Structure formats: C-alpha cells, structure tokens
Short mmCIF file of C-alpha atoms and ligand atoms in Angstrom, two decimals:
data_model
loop_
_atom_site.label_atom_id
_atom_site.label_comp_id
_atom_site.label_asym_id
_atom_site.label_seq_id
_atom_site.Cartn_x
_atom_site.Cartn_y
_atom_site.Cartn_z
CA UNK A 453 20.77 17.33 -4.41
CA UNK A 454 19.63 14.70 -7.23
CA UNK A 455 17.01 15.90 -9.54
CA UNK A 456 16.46 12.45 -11.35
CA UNK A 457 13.75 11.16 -11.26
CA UNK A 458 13.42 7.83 -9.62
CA UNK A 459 11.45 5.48 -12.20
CA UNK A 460 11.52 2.09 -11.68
CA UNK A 461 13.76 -0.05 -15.08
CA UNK A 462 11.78 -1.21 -17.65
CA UNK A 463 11.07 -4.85 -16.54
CA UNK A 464 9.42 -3.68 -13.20
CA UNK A 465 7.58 -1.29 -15.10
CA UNK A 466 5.99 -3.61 -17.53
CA UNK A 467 5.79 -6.32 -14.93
CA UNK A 468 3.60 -3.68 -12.92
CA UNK A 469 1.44 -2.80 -15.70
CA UNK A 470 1.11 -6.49 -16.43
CA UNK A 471 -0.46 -7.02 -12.92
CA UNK A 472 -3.93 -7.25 -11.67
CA UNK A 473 -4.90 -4.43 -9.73
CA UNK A 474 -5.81 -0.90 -8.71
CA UNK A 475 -2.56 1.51 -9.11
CA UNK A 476 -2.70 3.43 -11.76
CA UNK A 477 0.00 4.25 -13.40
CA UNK A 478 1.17 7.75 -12.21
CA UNK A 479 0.47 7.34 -8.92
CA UNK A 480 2.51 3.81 -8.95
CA UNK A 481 5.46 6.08 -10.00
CA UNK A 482 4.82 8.30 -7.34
CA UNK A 483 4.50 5.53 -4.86
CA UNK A 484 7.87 3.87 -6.15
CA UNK A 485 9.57 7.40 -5.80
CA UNK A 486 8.61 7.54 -2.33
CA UNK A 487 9.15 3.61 -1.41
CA UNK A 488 12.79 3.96 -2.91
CA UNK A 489 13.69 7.42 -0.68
CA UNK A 490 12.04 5.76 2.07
CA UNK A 491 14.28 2.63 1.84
CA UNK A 492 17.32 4.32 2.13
CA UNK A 493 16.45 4.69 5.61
CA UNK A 494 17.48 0.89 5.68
CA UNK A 495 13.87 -0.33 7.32
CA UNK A 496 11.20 -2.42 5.83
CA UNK A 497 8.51 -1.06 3.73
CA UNK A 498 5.09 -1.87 4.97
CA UNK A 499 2.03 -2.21 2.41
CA UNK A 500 -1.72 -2.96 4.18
CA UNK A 501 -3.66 -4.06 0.52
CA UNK A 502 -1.93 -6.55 -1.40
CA UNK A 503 -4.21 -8.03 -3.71
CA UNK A 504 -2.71 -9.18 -6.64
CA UNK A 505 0.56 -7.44 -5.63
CA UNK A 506 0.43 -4.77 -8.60
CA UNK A 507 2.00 -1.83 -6.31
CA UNK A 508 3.73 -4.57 -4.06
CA UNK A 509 6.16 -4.90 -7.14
CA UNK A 510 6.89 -1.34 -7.13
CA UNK A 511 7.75 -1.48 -3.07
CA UNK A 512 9.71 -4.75 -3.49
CA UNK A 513 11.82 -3.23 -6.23
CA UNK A 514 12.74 -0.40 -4.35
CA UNK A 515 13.19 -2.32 -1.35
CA UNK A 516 15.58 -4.68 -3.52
CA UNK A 517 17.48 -1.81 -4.52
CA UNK A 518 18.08 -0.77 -0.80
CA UNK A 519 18.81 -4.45 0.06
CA UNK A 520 15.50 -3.77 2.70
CA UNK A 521 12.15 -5.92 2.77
CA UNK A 522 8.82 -5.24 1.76
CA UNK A 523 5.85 -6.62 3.79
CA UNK A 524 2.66 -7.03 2.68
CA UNK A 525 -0.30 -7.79 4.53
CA UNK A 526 -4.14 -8.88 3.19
CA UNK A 527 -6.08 -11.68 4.35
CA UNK A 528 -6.89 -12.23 0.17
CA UNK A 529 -10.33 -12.30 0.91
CA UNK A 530 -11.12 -9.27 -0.95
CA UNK A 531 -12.38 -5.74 0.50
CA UNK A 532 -16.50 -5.36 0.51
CA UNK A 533 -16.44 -3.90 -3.17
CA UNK A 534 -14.60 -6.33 -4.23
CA UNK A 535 -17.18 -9.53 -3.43
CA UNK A 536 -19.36 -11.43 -6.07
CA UNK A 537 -21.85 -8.64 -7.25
CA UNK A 538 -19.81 -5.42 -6.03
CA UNK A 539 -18.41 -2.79 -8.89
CA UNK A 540 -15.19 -4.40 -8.24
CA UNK A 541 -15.82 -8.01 -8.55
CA UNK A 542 -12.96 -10.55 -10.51
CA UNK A 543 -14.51 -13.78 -10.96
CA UNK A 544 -10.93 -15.17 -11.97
CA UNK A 545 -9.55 -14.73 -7.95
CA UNK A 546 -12.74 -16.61 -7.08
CA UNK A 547 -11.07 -20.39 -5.18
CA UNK A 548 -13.70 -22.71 -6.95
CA UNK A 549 -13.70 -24.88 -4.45
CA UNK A 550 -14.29 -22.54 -1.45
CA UNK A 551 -16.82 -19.87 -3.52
CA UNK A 552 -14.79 -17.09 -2.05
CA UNK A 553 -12.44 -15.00 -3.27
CA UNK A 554 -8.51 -15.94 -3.02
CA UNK A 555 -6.09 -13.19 -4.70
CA UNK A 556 -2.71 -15.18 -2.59
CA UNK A 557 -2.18 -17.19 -6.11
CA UNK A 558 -2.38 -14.36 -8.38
CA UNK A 559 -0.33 -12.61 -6.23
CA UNK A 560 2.39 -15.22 -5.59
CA UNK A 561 2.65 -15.56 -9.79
CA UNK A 562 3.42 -11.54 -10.24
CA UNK A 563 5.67 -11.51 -8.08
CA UNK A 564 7.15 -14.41 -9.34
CA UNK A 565 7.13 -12.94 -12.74
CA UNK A 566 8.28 -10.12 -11.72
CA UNK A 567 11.57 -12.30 -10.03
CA UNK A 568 10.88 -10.29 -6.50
CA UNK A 569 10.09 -12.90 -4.40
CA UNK A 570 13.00 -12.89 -1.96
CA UNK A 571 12.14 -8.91 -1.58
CA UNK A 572 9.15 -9.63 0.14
CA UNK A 573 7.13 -11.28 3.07
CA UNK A 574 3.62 -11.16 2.85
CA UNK A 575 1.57 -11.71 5.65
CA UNK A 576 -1.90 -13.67 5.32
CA UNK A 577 -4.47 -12.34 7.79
CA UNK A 578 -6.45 -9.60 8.93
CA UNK A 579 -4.41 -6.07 8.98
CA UNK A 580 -5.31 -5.11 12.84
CA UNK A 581 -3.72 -8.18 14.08
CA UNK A 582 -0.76 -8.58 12.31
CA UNK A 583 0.04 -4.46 13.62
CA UNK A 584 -0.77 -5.86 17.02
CA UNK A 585 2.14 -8.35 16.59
CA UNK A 586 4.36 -5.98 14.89
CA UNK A 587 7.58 -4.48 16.91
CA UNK A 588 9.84 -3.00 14.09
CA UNK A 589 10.57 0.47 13.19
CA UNK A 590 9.56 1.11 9.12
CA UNK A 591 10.20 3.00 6.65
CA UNK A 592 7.09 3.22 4.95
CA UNK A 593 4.17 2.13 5.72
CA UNK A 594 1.42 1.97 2.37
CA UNK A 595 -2.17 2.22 3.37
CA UNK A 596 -3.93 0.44 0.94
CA UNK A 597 -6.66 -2.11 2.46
CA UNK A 598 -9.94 -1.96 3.31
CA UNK A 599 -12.09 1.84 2.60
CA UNK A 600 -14.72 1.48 5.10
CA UNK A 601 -13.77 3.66 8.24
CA UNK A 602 -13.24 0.75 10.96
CA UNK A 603 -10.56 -1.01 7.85
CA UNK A 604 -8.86 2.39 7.07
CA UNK A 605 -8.73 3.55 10.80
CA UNK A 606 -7.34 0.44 12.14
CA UNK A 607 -5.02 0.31 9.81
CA UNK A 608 -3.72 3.46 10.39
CA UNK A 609 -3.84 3.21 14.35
CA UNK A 610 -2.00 -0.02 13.86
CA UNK A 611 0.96 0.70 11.66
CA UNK A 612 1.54 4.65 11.70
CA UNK A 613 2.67 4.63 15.04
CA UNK A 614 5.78 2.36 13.66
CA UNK A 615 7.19 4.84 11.67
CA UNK A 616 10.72 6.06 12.15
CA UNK A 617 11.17 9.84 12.04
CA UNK A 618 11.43 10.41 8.38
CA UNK A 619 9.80 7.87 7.59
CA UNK A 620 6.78 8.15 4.72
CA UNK A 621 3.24 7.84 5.15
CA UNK A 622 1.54 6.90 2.17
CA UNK A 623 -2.32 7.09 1.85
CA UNK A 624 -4.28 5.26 -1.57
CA UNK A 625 -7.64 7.00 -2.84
CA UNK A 626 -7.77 10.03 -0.91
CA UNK A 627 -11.16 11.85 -2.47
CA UNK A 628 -11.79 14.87 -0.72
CA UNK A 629 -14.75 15.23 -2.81
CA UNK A 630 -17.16 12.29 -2.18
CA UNK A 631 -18.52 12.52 -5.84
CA UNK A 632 -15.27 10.63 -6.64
CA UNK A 633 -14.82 7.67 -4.11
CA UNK A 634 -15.28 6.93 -0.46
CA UNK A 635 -14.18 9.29 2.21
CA UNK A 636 -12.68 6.99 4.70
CA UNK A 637 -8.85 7.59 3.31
CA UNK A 638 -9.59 11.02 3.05
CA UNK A 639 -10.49 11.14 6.54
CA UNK A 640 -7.22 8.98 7.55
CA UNK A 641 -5.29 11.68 5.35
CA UNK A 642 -6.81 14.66 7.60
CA UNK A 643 -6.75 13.16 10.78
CA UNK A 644 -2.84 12.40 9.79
CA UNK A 645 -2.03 15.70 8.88
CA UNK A 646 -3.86 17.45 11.57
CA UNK A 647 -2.26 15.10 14.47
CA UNK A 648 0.83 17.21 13.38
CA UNK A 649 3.17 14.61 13.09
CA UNK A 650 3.66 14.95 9.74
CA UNK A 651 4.54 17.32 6.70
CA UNK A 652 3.01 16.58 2.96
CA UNK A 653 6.01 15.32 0.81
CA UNK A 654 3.54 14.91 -2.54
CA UNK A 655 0.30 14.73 -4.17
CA UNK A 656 -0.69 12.78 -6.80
CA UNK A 657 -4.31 12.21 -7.90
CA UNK A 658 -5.46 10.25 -5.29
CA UNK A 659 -2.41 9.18 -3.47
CA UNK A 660 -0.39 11.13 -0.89
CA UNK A 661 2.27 10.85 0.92
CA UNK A 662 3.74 12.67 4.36
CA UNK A 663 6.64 12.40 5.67
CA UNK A 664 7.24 12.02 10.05
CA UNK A 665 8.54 14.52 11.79
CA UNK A 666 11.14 14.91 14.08
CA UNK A 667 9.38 15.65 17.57
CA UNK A 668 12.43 17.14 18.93
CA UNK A 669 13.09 19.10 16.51
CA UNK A 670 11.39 22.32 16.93
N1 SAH B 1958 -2.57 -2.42 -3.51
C1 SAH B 1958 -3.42 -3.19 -4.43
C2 SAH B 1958 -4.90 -3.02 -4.19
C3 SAH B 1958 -5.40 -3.40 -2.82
S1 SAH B 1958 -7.12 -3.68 -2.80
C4 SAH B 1958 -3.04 -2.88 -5.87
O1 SAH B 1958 -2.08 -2.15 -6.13
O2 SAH B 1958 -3.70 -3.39 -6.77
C5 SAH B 1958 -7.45 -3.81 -1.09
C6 SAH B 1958 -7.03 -5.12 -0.47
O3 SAH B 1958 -7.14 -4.96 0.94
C7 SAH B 1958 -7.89 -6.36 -0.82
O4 SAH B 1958 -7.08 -7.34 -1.41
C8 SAH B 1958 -8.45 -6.83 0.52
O5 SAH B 1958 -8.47 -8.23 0.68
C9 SAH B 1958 -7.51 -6.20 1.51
N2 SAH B 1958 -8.09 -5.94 2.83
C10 SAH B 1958 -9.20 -5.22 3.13
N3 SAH B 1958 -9.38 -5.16 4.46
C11 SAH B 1958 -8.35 -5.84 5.03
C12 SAH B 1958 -7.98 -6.12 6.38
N4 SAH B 1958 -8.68 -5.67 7.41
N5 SAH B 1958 -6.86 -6.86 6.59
C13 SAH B 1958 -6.13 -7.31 5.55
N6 SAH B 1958 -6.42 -7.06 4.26
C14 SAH B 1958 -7.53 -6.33 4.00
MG1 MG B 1959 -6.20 1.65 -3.72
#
C-alpha cells in the first residue's frame, strides 16, 4: 500500500490559494486526497458550493488526473451569509447591473487560470433540482452549499443516495460545537453516520469525509 501523500503539484496549489473562497488550506489538501482516491473509481466527482471555484480546482485536478469529470453545482447567487450586509459579504461578485450577487465570472476566470476548464461542468441552478435530474453513479459527492438545514438537508437527500459503494462522502464546516459555526453540516454529518451506510475515512478541522459501504457485505 502507498504511503505518499497525495498533494496536488505546485501550480494547482498556488492556483488554489490564489482563489476566492472558503477552503482553507489543510482541509483543501484533505479534500484533494480524498477527490483523487475517489476518482480512481472512474465516476464523476460531485461538488454542491461552487462559488468562486477555490476547492472546485482541487476536485478538477484530481478528476484530470483520473481522466473523470468534476461537476459543480451553485445557482451563484450567494448563500444567506453571504448577501450585502452578512459577515460574509464580497462586494466585488456583486453584477452591477442586477444589484445581486454573481460569483459564475469569478469562477469561470480561476478555473481558467488554473487551465481546468475541460475537467469540469458546472451546473447553474438551485442544488435540489439539478439532484432531481441527476441519474449517474459518483464518486464523490462534496457538500458544500447552503448551511441552513432545508440547503444542507436537501442537498444531502439529493446527491448521497448517488454514491457508488466506495464512494466518499465529504461534508464542509462540520462544528459540533455551535460556539464555532452553524450546526446544520454537523447535523448532515450525524444523520450520515448514524444511517449506517458509511464508515469515517478522515477528519480534518471542519471537514470530513466517509466512505459507502458495501450493503452486502456483512
Ligand atoms: N466551495 C466553495 C465555497 C462555497 S460557498 C469554496 O471552496 O470557496 C456556498 C455556495 O453555495 C455559495 O456560492 C452559494 O451560492 C451556494 N448555494 C447555497 N445554497 C445553494 C442551493 N440551494 N443550490 C445551489 N447553490 C447553493
Ligand atoms: Mg464551506
């Protein structure tokens, strides 16, 4: 068994840390460790939060690597904390025109920068429905979208249940203690873990990620 660690080279790393965004930078390893053994299963890799597309370089360059596809899926109209006078507010995705936020441009130049574009399909549109339409076994599937419960159930609902066996389950700001963030991934996490459907693969900070079992295998 391999012991190297899977880092991602250089270029994707500084093109990562280059991007807008909220993935730190140990758990972006961590996620790119899991995106690239979850690749070799030879399905897509799914990602629900795109924003910018800072971790969406780190799934695209795995996904590259495996000669598989990442999708990503936001509407680019920002999550609640994200809107004009919320903790997380950028007034440089705001369209001028419209008044509302619009992260699809930022997002198209990293990746562009980042030369992944033909690793990737992004979807444009509300998480829920674009599961609904979805008929394709993954590899991975990145919860990263909305943190109110409806946003963070749904997505789960919607895209866990396409998950191969083996596939990984990766879950973004999981705070078991609400002094440190929201509780809706958290819940997600738990709910996941006690459905028994999956084993814990890693931890890291706020990021997990399980892997699906076999149910056959007893
Ligand atoms: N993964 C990103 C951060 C994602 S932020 C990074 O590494 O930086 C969360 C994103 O989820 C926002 O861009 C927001 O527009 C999107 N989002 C929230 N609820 C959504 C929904 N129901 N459907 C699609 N996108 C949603
Ligand atoms: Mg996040």
């Amino acid at each position: 068994m391999s012991v190297t660690p899977l880092t991602p080279k250089p270029e994707v790393l500084s093109a990562f840390e280059a991007a807008k965004g909220f993935m730190p930078a140990d758990e972006g390893l961590a996620l790119y460790e899991a995106a690239t053994r979850a690749a070799r299963l030879g399905l897509p890799l799914l990602e629900v939060g795109t924003y910018c597309g800072r971790s969406t370089i780190l799934l695209a360059d795995a996904a590259r690597a495996a000669g598989v596809t990442a999708v990503t899926v936001d509407h680019h109209r920002g999550s609640e904390e994200q809107q004009p006078g919320w903790e997380y507010h950028d007034p440089a995705v705001v369209d001028a025109e419209l008044g509302l936020m619009d992260t699809l441009p930022s997002f198209r130049r990293t990746l562009h920068r980042a030369g992944l574009e033909d690793h990737v399909l992004a979807l444009v549109g509300r998480s829920p429905q674009a599961a609904k339409l979805w008929g394709a076994p993954l590899g991975l599937v990145f919860v990263d979208g909305g943190h109110t419960d409806e946003h963070a159930t749904a997505d789960y609902e919607g895209w866990a249940p396409h998950l191969a066996v083996d596939g990984l389950l990766a879950i973004h700001d999981v705070f078991p203690d609400p002094a440190d963030g929201g509780q809706a991934p958290y819940r997600v996490y738990v709910r996941a873990l006690e459905s028994g459907e999956y084993d814990e693969v890693s931890v890291t900070r706020s990021l997990r990620v399980l892997r699906r079992r076999n149910p056959a295998a007893v």
